[in-house]
Each structure stands twice: as C-alpha cells, then as structure tokens.
Short mmCIF file of C-alpha atoms in Angstrom, two decimals:
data_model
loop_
_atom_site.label_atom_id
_atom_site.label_comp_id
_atom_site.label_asym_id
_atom_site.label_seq_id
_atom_site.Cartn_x
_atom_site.Cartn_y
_atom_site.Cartn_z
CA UNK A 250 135.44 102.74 115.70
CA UNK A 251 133.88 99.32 114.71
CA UNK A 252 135.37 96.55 116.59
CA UNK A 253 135.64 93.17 115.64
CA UNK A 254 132.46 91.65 115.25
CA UNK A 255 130.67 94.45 115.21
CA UNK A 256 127.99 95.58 112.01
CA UNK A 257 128.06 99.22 112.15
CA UNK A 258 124.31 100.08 113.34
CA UNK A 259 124.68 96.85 115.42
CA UNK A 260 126.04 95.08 118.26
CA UNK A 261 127.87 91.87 116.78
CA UNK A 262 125.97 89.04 116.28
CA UNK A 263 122.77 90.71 118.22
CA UNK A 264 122.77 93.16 116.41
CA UNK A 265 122.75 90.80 112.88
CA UNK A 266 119.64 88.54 114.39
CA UNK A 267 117.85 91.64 114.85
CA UNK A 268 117.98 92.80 111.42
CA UNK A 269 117.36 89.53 109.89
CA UNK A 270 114.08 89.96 112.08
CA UNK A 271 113.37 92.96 110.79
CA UNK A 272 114.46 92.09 107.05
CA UNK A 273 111.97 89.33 107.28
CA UNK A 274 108.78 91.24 108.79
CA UNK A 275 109.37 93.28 105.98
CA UNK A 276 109.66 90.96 103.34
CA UNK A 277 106.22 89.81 104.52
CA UNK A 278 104.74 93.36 104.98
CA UNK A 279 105.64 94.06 101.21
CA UNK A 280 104.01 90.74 100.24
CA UNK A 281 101.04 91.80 102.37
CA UNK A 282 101.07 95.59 101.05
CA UNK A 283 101.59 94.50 97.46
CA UNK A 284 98.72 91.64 97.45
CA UNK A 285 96.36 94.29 99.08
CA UNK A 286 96.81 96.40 95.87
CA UNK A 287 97.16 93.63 93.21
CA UNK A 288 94.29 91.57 95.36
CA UNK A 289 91.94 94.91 96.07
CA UNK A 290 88.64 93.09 93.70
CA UNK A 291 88.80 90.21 96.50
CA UNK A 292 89.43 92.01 99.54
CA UNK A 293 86.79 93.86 101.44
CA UNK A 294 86.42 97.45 100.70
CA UNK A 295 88.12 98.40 103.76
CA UNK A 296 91.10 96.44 103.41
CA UNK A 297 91.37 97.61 100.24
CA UNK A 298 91.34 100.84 100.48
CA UNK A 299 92.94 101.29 103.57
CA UNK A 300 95.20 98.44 104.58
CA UNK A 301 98.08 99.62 101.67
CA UNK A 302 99.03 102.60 103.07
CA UNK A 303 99.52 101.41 106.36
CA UNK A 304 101.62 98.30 105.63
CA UNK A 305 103.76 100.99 103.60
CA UNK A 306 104.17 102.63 106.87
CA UNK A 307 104.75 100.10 108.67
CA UNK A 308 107.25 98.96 106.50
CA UNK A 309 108.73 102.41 106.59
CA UNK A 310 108.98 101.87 110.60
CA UNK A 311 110.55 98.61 109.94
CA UNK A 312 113.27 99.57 107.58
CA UNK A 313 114.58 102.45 110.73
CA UNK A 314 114.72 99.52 113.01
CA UNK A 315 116.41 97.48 110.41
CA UNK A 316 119.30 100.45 109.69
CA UNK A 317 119.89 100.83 113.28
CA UNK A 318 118.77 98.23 116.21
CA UNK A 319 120.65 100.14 118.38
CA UNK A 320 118.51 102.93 118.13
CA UNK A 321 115.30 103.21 120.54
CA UNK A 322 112.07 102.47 119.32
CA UNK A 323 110.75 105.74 119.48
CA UNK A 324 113.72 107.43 117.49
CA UNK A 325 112.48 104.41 114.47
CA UNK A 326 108.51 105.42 115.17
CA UNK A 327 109.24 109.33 115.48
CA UNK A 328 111.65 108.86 112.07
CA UNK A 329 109.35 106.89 110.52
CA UNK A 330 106.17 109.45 110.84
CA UNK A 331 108.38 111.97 109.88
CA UNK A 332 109.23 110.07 106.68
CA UNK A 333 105.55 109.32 105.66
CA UNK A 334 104.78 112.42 106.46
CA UNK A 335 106.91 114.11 104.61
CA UNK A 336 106.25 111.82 101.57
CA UNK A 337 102.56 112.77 101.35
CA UNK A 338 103.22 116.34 101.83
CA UNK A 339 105.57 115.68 98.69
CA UNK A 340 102.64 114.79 96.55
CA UNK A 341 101.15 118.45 96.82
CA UNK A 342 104.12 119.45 94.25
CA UNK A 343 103.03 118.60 91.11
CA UNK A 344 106.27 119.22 88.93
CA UNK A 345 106.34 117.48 85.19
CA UNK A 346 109.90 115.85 86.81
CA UNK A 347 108.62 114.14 89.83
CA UNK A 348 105.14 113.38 88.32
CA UNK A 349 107.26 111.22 85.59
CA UNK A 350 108.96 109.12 88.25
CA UNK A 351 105.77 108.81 90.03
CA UNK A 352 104.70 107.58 87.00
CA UNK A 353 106.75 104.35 87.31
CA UNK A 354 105.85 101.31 89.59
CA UNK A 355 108.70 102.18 91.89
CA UNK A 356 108.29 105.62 92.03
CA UNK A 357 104.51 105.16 93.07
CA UNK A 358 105.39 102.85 95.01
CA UNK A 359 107.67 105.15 97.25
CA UNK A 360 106.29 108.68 96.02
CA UNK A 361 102.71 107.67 96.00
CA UNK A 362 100.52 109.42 93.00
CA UNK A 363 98.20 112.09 94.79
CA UNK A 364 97.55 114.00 98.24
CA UNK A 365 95.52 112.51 101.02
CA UNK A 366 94.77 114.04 104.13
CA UNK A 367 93.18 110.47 104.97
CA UNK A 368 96.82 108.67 104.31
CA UNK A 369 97.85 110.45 107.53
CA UNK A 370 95.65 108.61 109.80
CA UNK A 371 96.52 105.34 107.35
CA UNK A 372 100.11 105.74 108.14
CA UNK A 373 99.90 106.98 111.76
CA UNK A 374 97.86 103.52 112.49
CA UNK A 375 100.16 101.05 110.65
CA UNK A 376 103.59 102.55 112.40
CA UNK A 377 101.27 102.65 115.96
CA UNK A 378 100.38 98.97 115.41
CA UNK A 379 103.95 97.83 114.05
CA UNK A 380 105.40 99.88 116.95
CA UNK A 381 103.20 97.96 119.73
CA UNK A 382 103.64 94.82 117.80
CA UNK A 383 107.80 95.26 118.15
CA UNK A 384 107.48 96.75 121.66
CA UNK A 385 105.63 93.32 123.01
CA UNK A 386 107.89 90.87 121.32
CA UNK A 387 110.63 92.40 122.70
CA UNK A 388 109.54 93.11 126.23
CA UNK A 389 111.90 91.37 128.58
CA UNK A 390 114.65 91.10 125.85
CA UNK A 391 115.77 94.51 125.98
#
C-alpha cells in the first residue's frame, strides 16, 4: 500500500522531483527530435538523418524512468530497447489497419512508417547516450 506522501512509482516528494526531471528532459528531447525533422533542409545531413531516431529513443528511455524512479536504470535502458525494438520490428507488418494509423502524425510519430535495420543502431546509441548522461548526473545521489 501507498502511504501518505507517497506517488505510486515514487518515493514522496523524491520521487515527484525526479519525474519533473525527467518530464522536462523530455519535453526538450521532443523539441529537439521534432525540430530535427521539421528543421532537416538546415541541419547537416547527418543530423538529419540520423539524430530523429535516436532522440525518439531516448525519449523512450526517459518516459521508463519517468513511470517508475524507483526502478534501476538498467530495468528503464533494458525496457526501453525492448520497446524500440519491438516498434521497428512492428513496421515489417504491413496491414491496411495499422498502415492507416501510421498514416497520421501521431501514429508515425510512435509507429514510425517503414523498416530499418539502420534504426537499430539509431536507437541503441540515443538510449546508450541518455543512459550515461542519467547515470553521471546522478552519481553520488543514489
């Protein structure tokens, strides 16, 4: 049971701080994600092509820690992969259903349009580099 003070997925008022940290760094990975689609003509070719996919994941990675601080890092990394994984592995099903939602903002957004072996490496990189990035600004914290 939840006691007083408690947010379930959190301990009390740590627990809160830590997922407004998290809410924010993913407020500004969206921003970051979404501008390196809707910016891609500016942005070197690279970026462009590669830096989307990654924020997604690292949003991904982001959004575990957020729905459970409690939780070890690795549980939010090994979810996470799992997640993105499963996601692109998604797009090799090609029914007239999903394809329609896909068709939407959000549902590319989430889904993603089309199978790339590539976007593994894309998202293994951008929930390795949020990981690292969480595990040093918390060291001594924990």
């Amino acid at each position: 049971m939840v006691g007083a003070g408690e947010a379930v997925g959190g301990a009390g008022k740590h627990g809160m701080r830590e997922r407004l940290y998290y809410g924010c760094a993913i407020v500004v990975v969206v921003i970051l994600g979404i501008s390196s689609r809707e910016f891609a003509a500016e942005l070197p070719v690279f970026v462009a092509e590669h830096f989307g996919d990654g924020l997604w994941a690292s949003m991904v990675y982001l959004g575990f820690r957020m729905l459970d601080v409690r939780r070890s890092r690795m549980w939010a990394l090994g979810l996470s992969a799992a997640f993105c994984c499963g996601v692109e592995v998604s797009q090799l099903y090609q029914a007239e259903w999903i394809n329609e939602i896909r068709s939407t903002t959000l549902g590319a957004l989430i889904l993603g349009q089309g199978f790339l072996a590539v976007d593994f490496v894309r998202y293994g990189l951008g929930i390795a580099v949020t990981f690292l990035v969480d595990w040093f600004m918390r060291v001594g914290r924990d």
